[in-house]
Amino acid sequence: MALKSFIQVHHDSHFPIQNLPYGVFKPQPHSLPRPGVAIGDYVLDLSEIAKAGLFNGPSLNNSDCFLQPTLNKFLAMGRPAWKEARATLQKLLSSSEPTLRDNANLRQKSLVPMNKVEMVLPTAIGDYTDFFASMHHARNCGTIFVGPQKPIPPNWFHLPIAYHGRASSVVISGTDIIRPRGQGHPKGNSPPYFGPSQKLDFELEMAAVVGPGNELGKPIDVNEAADHIFGLVLMNDWSARDIQAWEYIPLGPFLGKSFGTTVSPWIVTLDALEPFAADAPKQDPKPLPYLAEKISKNYDIALEVQIKPTGQKDSCVVTKSNFKNLYWTLTQQLAHHTINGCNLRPGDLLGTGTISGPEQDSLGCLLELTWNGQKPLSLNGTTRSFLEDGDEVTFIGCCKGDGYNVGFGTCTGKILPAP
Amino acid sequence: MALKSFIQVHHDSHFPIQNLPYGVFKPQPHSLPRPGVAIGDYVLDLSEIAKAGLFNGPSLNNSDCFLQPTLNKFLAMGRPAWKEARATLQKLLSSSEPTLRDNANLRQKSLVPMNKVEMVLPTAIGDYTDFFASMHHARNCGTIFVGPQKPIPPNWFHLPIAYHGRASSVVISGTDIIRPRGQGHPKGNSPPYFGPSQKLDFELEMAAVVGPGNELGKPIDVNEAADHIFGLVLMNDWSARDIQAWEYIPLGPFLGKSFGTTVSPWIVTLDALEPFAADAPKQDPKPLPYLAEKISKNYDIALEVQIKPTGQKDSCVVTKSNFKNLYWTLTQQLAHHTINGCNLRPGDLLGTGTISGPEQDSLGCLLELTWNGQKPLSLNGTTRSFLEDGDEVTFIGCCKGDGYNVGFGTCTGKILPAP
Ligand SMILES: [Ca+2]
Ligand SMILES: [Ca+2]
Ligand SMILES: [Mg+2]
Ligand SMILES: [Mg+2]
Ligand code: NI
């Protein structure tokens, strides 16, 4: 572990100098939001670093991209600017570099204790798309809803299936989730149920944050798709299974999803994830040429879901999965999204779909873990078929390096009762 | 017809003083976009009217809502501001009012010939949703894709089905549409087709433009929903039927739709449409209480679709429908959209779904008109199963008053070949 910061970073921290994930924060409740990177227990205020003239490379010199209330402008600048920012910040924060280390005034202005800041959504999200890229999840959902004969629809192996999600209700980690009301699937010939969802679920996902977009009508080549992805966040695609089951034929999920989607505040860049790249699964049948990529890459990101029931002191781990469990890669998802000419914009969010693994204890949602409520989970002396009011759900994602982590922190939300 | 403008308005015009629809335009190619209303063959520049201090009511006095490049700020202000603007503009443009009529300098600055301006998208669209609210369309699609036994899914009569659409690819009337490429439904056991869509279609729709939104978790009551709707536009939800048929199970339409959606430039307000209100169809079964409204209202808006093949001089009318053909009302759509707590934002677009009527010549898309290509339409000596490259599709919508129209103008787009 060569690189070290002058800031003390505990070996368990998700945010050593090898990571430097980007977010947007308010140092005080009434401050304007501004971009920052996480370093140990601190947030480095990039607006202060920019104002101090320390971004002095060719892309960022004189740019106001870090004086914005979102990261969209920085994201639009693309990989050369991202590489330059990363190099500048790794140098500035390293133990051997005096510029910030020995400047008490600048340290005072630019380094804010993480526990003092309020994180906000890092980007303005023009559109949010959710894929369905884990085969295990597809098979389990198909078995539960359609039956065990042909659980995975025939199109699934030919294209990364996705639907358009709701951008307005994407919220930052820590935002409470109000239990949705709606129509639930009727039993037999009875009229549909109406009331608070009785099958409220989480979905363990990650999401890609789009960098430079594309013009309408101009698809992005799968081998260039990585240059359009800035980084990844954790994402909880909260789902009301009873609402979803009744509404989704024939146009897909709508109100069963759109009441809230939670993202983690720190965007971990693909550059920081690169040491954790892993081969993607072999695809059979071979994908069509527009989806056939020269390098087919996943990332080894360990994922965990905890539930803390109201009033209990301890969380209970309910599943452990890994980003590697995805069948369709991020770059295939992005290329597929644009093959019809659809335009992406900086800050767009591309969810992976629920990341379920092959084992019972690696399933990514309660629908699968409890087999649609038939086999309740035991949880520190209580049980859960679906989420109860007061439950706090926390996702954790982390890559384990040699003596350091590249982590995502947490993505959390608590269920409040329906109105 | 009491009210008359000092501006000559032909009796066939869609834009008499009774209408005054809102749009955003550039008077010159390099001007900044600004709001305007259509009056006869002119656009009244609202930024000039505002700068002249003529919006002097309590809501709009000193507001900069008409100095913006979109209507979003005005939309967010709600019905009191909309009523005030309408009253101010109807007075200012009336034949008996000298303020603008007799001020040559202000007329010169504020009245721009419509054929000289470039119209742009009137709002920044945070989210676009598409409903499925015509029973005739639902029945025909179900018959074609699922079979004649149970063509309409059982949920359809209980809730206004919808899906999230793609906001980034909503374009203004007149924008060319590039034929999408993608995977088409395979025949039998062959691999899926890949290439330019062979079943490119239009969908005759209208869309509601949302005014004030709602907070996440706070549904809008169906009896207050009209106050959240500013007005309506024509909308062409271009659809690639072969792509849609292959991708849509189980998560709904995605790339079969997201390559482009065209809206007309002028938003006709609900206030202007009020004289054309019509009873909505009786609903059986009775809707659940959250969808049961005191007044259930449609509008009598005659709709027409024309296709002009490339190189031909004349358009050919391919269908005539009416907004009255919708089963679920706009207010039910909006209330349903928020019942789970989903937040709407000013400028959001809520498409009605294809507006098909009961007769063969009132069907709203080629899928229905040609019965999935089996019965090609004859078109001025040529035929069409689906759209060909070079075809220009034009929607027209108009309410017929006593001696005047309240019209939407046109919504048009031409098909360019796939890349
Ligand atoms: Ca999902
Ligand atoms: Ca549609
Ligand atoms: Mg969600
Ligand atoms: Mg469309
Ligand atoms: Ni330790």
CSV table of N, CA and C in Angstrom, one decimal, chain B residues 184-259:
chain,number,residue,atom,x,y,z
B,184,GLY,N,-35.7,-7.1,-32.9
B,184,GLY,CA,-37.1,-7.4,-33.1
B,184,GLY,C,-37.5,-8.8,-32.7
B,185,HIS,N,-38.7,-9.0,-32.5
B,185,HIS,CA,-39.2,-10.3,-32.0
B,185,HIS,C,-38.9,-11.4,-33.1
B,186,PRO,N,-38.2,-12.4,-32.6
B,186,PRO,CA,-37.8,-13.5,-33.6
B,186,PRO,C,-39.0,-14.3,-34.0
B,187,LYS,N,-38.9,-14.8,-35.2
B,187,LYS,CA,-40.0,-15.7,-35.7
B,187,LYS,C,-39.7,-17.1,-35.3
B,188,GLY,N,-40.6,-17.8,-34.7
B,188,GLY,CA,-40.4,-19.2,-34.3
B,188,GLY,C,-39.1,-19.3,-33.4
B,189,ASN,N,-38.2,-20.2,-33.8
B,189,ASN,CA,-37.0,-20.5,-33.0
B,189,ASN,C,-35.8,-19.8,-33.6
B,190,SER,N,-36.0,-18.9,-34.6
B,190,SER,CA,-34.8,-18.2,-35.1
B,190,SER,C,-34.3,-17.2,-34.1
B,191,PRO,N,-33.0,-16.8,-34.2
B,191,PRO,CA,-32.5,-15.7,-33.3
B,191,PRO,C,-33.3,-14.4,-33.5
B,192,PRO,N,-33.2,-13.5,-32.6
B,192,PRO,CA,-33.9,-12.2,-32.8
B,192,PRO,C,-33.4,-11.5,-33.9
B,193,TYR,N,-34.2,-10.8,-34.6
B,193,TYR,CA,-33.9,-9.8,-35.7
B,193,TYR,C,-33.1,-8.7,-35.1
B,194,PHE,N,-32.0,-8.2,-35.8
B,194,PHE,CA,-31.4,-6.9,-35.4
B,194,PHE,C,-31.3,-6.0,-36.6
B,195,GLY,N,-31.7,-4.8,-36.5
B,195,GLY,CA,-31.6,-3.8,-37.6
B,195,GLY,C,-32.6,-2.7,-37.4
B,196,PRO,N,-32.8,-1.9,-38.5
B,196,PRO,CA,-33.7,-0.8,-38.4
B,196,PRO,C,-35.1,-1.4,-38.1
B,197,SER,N,-35.9,-0.8,-37.3
B,197,SER,CA,-37.3,-1.2,-37.0
B,197,SER,C,-38.0,-1.3,-38.3
B,198,GLN,N,-38.8,-2.4,-38.4
B,198,GLN,CA,-39.6,-2.7,-39.6
B,198,GLN,C,-41.1,-2.4,-39.3
B,199,LYS,N,-41.3,-2.0,-38.1
B,199,LYS,CA,-42.7,-1.7,-37.7
B,199,LYS,C,-42.8,-0.4,-36.9
B,200,LEU,N,-42.4,0.7,-37.6
B,200,LEU,CA,-42.4,2.0,-37.0
B,200,LEU,C,-43.8,2.6,-37.1
B,201,ASP,N,-44.2,3.1,-35.9
B,201,ASP,CA,-45.6,3.5,-35.8
B,201,ASP,C,-45.7,4.9,-35.1
B,202,PHE,N,-46.8,5.6,-35.3
B,202,PHE,CA,-47.1,6.7,-34.5
B,202,PHE,C,-48.2,6.3,-33.4
B,203,GLU,N,-48.3,7.1,-32.4
B,203,GLU,CA,-49.4,6.9,-31.5
B,203,GLU,C,-50.1,8.3,-31.2
B,204,LEU,N,-51.3,8.4,-31.6
B,204,LEU,CA,-52.1,9.7,-31.4
B,204,LEU,C,-52.4,9.8,-30.0
B,205,GLU,N,-51.8,10.8,-29.3
B,205,GLU,CA,-52.0,11.0,-27.9
B,205,GLU,C,-52.1,12.5,-27.6
B,206,MET,N,-52.6,12.8,-26.4
B,206,MET,CA,-52.4,14.2,-25.9
B,206,MET,C,-51.7,14.0,-24.6
B,207,ALA,N,-51.2,15.1,-24.1
B,207,ALA,CA,-50.5,15.0,-22.8
B,207,ALA,C,-50.9,16.2,-21.9
B,208,ALA,N,-51.0,16.0,-20.6
B,208,ALA,CA,-51.3,17.1,-19.7
B,208,ALA,C,-49.9,17.6,-19.2
B,209,VAL,N,-49.8,18.9,-19.1
B,209,VAL,CA,-48.6,19.5,-18.5
B,209,VAL,C,-48.9,19.9,-17.1
B,210,VAL,N,-48.1,19.4,-16.2
B,210,VAL,CA,-48.3,19.5,-14.7
B,210,VAL,C,-48.0,21.0,-14.3
B,211,GLY,N,-48.8,21.6,-13.5
B,211,GLY,CA,-48.5,22.8,-12.8
B,211,GLY,C,-47.9,22.6,-11.5
B,212,PRO,N,-48.4,23.1,-10.4
B,212,PRO,CA,-47.8,22.9,-9.1
B,212,PRO,C,-47.7,21.4,-8.8
B,213,GLY,N,-46.6,21.0,-8.3
B,213,GLY,CA,-46.4,19.6,-8.0
B,213,GLY,C,-46.9,19.2,-6.6
B,214,ASN,N,-46.4,18.1,-6.0
B,214,ASN,CA,-46.7,17.7,-4.7
B,214,ASN,C,-45.5,17.2,-4.0
B,215,GLU,N,-45.5,17.3,-2.7
B,215,GLU,CA,-44.3,16.7,-2.0
B,215,GLU,C,-44.3,15.2,-2.0
B,216,LEU,N,-43.2,14.6,-2.0
B,216,LEU,CA,-43.1,13.1,-1.9
B,216,LEU,C,-43.8,12.7,-0.6
B,217,GLY,N,-44.7,11.7,-0.8
B,217,GLY,CA,-45.5,11.2,0.3
B,217,GLY,C,-46.8,11.8,0.5
B,218,LYS,N,-47.2,12.9,-0.3
B,218,LYS,CA,-48.4,13.6,-0.1
B,218,LYS,C,-49.3,13.5,-1.4
B,219,PRO,N,-50.1,12.5,-1.5
B,219,PRO,CA,-51.0,12.3,-2.7
B,219,PRO,C,-51.9,13.5,-2.9
B,220,ILE,N,-52.2,13.7,-4.2
B,220,ILE,CA,-53.2,14.8,-4.6
B,220,ILE,C,-54.6,14.2,-4.7
B,221,ASP,N,-55.5,14.8,-4.0
B,221,ASP,CA,-56.9,14.4,-4.1
B,221,ASP,C,-57.5,14.5,-5.5
B,222,VAL,N,-58.2,13.5,-5.9
B,222,VAL,CA,-58.8,13.6,-7.3
B,222,VAL,C,-59.6,14.8,-7.6
B,223,ASN,N,-60.3,15.3,-6.5
B,223,ASN,CA,-61.2,16.5,-6.7
B,223,ASN,C,-60.4,17.8,-6.7
B,224,GLU,N,-59.1,17.7,-6.4
B,224,GLU,CA,-58.2,18.9,-6.5
B,224,GLU,C,-57.2,18.8,-7.6
B,225,ALA,N,-57.3,17.6,-8.3
B,225,ALA,CA,-56.2,17.3,-9.3
B,225,ALA,C,-56.2,18.4,-10.5
B,226,ALA,N,-57.4,18.9,-10.8
B,226,ALA,CA,-57.4,19.9,-12.0
B,226,ALA,C,-56.5,21.1,-11.7
B,227,ASP,N,-56.4,21.5,-10.4
B,227,ASP,CA,-55.5,22.6,-10.1
B,227,ASP,C,-54.1,22.4,-10.3
B,228,HIS,N,-53.7,21.1,-10.5
B,228,HIS,CA,-52.3,20.7,-10.8
B,228,HIS,C,-52.1,20.5,-12.3
B,229,ILE,N,-53.1,20.8,-13.1
B,229,ILE,CA,-52.9,20.7,-14.6
B,229,ILE,C,-53.0,22.0,-15.2
B,230,PHE,N,-51.9,22.4,-15.9
B,230,PHE,CA,-51.9,23.7,-16.6
B,230,PHE,C,-52.6,23.7,-17.9
B,231,GLY,N,-52.4,22.6,-18.7
B,231,GLY,CA,-53.0,22.6,-20.0
B,231,GLY,C,-52.6,21.3,-20.7
B,232,LEU,N,-52.9,21.3,-22.0
B,232,LEU,CA,-52.7,20.1,-22.8
B,232,LEU,C,-51.9,20.4,-24.1
B,233,VAL,N,-51.2,19.4,-24.5
B,233,VAL,CA,-50.5,19.5,-25.9
B,233,VAL,C,-50.9,18.2,-26.6
B,234,LEU,N,-50.7,18.2,-27.9
B,234,LEU,CA,-50.7,17.0,-28.7
B,234,LEU,C,-49.4,16.3,-28.5
B,235,MET,N,-49.4,15.0,-28.6
B,235,MET,CA,-48.2,14.2,-28.4
B,235,MET,C,-48.2,13.0,-29.3
B,236,ASN,N,-47.1,12.8,-30.0
B,236,ASN,CA,-46.9,11.6,-30.8
B,236,ASN,C,-45.9,10.7,-30.1
B,237,ASP,N,-46.4,9.6,-29.6
B,237,ASP,CA,-45.5,8.6,-28.9
B,237,ASP,C,-45.1,7.6,-29.9
B,238,TRP,N,-44.1,8.0,-30.7
B,238,TRP,CA,-43.6,7.1,-31.8
B,238,TRP,C,-43.2,5.8,-31.2
B,239,SER,N,-43.5,4.7,-31.9
B,239,SER,CA,-43.4,3.4,-31.3
B,239,SER,C,-42.9,2.4,-32.3
B,240,ALA,N,-41.9,1.6,-31.9
B,240,ALA,CA,-41.3,0.6,-32.8
B,240,ALA,C,-41.9,-0.7,-32.4
B,241,ARG,N,-42.9,-1.2,-33.1
B,241,ARG,CA,-43.7,-2.4,-32.6
B,241,ARG,C,-42.9,-3.6,-32.5
B,242,ASP,N,-41.9,-3.8,-33.4
B,242,ASP,CA,-41.2,-5.1,-33.4
B,242,ASP,C,-40.2,-5.1,-32.2
B,243,ILE,N,-39.6,-3.9,-31.9
B,243,ILE,CA,-38.7,-3.8,-30.7
B,243,ILE,C,-39.6,-4.0,-29.4
B,244,GLN,N,-40.7,-3.3,-29.4
B,244,GLN,CA,-41.6,-3.3,-28.2
B,244,GLN,C,-42.1,-4.8,-27.9
B,245,ALA,N,-42.5,-5.5,-29.0
B,245,ALA,CA,-43.0,-6.8,-28.8
B,245,ALA,C,-42.0,-7.8,-28.2
B,246,TRP,N,-40.7,-7.6,-28.5
B,246,TRP,CA,-39.7,-8.5,-28.0
B,246,TRP,C,-39.2,-8.1,-26.6
B,247,GLU,N,-39.2,-6.9,-26.3
B,247,GLU,CA,-38.5,-6.4,-25.1
B,247,GLU,C,-39.5,-6.3,-23.9
B,248,TYR,N,-40.8,-6.2,-24.1
B,248,TYR,CA,-41.7,-5.6,-23.1
B,248,TYR,C,-42.1,-6.6,-22.0
B,249,ILE,N,-41.8,-7.9,-22.1
B,249,ILE,CA,-42.0,-8.8,-21.0
B,249,ILE,C,-40.8,-9.0,-20.2
B,250,PRO,N,-40.8,-8.8,-18.9
B,250,PRO,CA,-41.9,-8.5,-18.1
B,250,PRO,C,-42.0,-7.0,-17.6
B,251,LEU,N,-41.1,-6.2,-18.1
B,251,LEU,CA,-41.0,-4.8,-17.4
B,251,LEU,C,-41.6,-3.7,-18.3
B,252,GLY,N,-42.2,-4.0,-19.4
B,252,GLY,CA,-42.9,-3.0,-20.1
B,252,GLY,C,-42.1,-2.3,-21.2
B,253,PRO,N,-42.6,-1.3,-21.9
B,253,PRO,CA,-41.9,-0.7,-23.1
B,253,PRO,C,-40.7,0.0,-22.7
B,254,PHE,N,-39.6,0.0,-23.5
B,254,PHE,CA,-38.4,0.6,-23.2
B,254,PHE,C,-37.8,1.2,-24.5
B,255,LEU,N,-37.0,0.5,-25.2
B,255,LEU,CA,-36.4,1.1,-26.4
B,255,LEU,C,-37.4,1.2,-27.5
B,256,GLY,N,-38.5,0.5,-27.5
B,256,GLY,CA,-39.5,0.6,-28.5
B,256,GLY,C,-40.2,1.9,-28.4
B,257,LYS,N,-39.9,2.7,-27.4
B,257,LYS,CA,-40.5,4.1,-27.3
B,257,LYS,C,-39.5,5.2,-27.1
B,258,SER,N,-38.3,4.9,-26.5
B,258,SER,CA,-37.5,6.0,-26.0
B,258,SER,C,-36.6,6.7,-27.1
B,259,PHE,N,-36.8,6.3,-28.3
B,259,PHE,CA,-36.0,7.0,-29.4
B,259,PHE,C,-36.6,8.4,-29.7
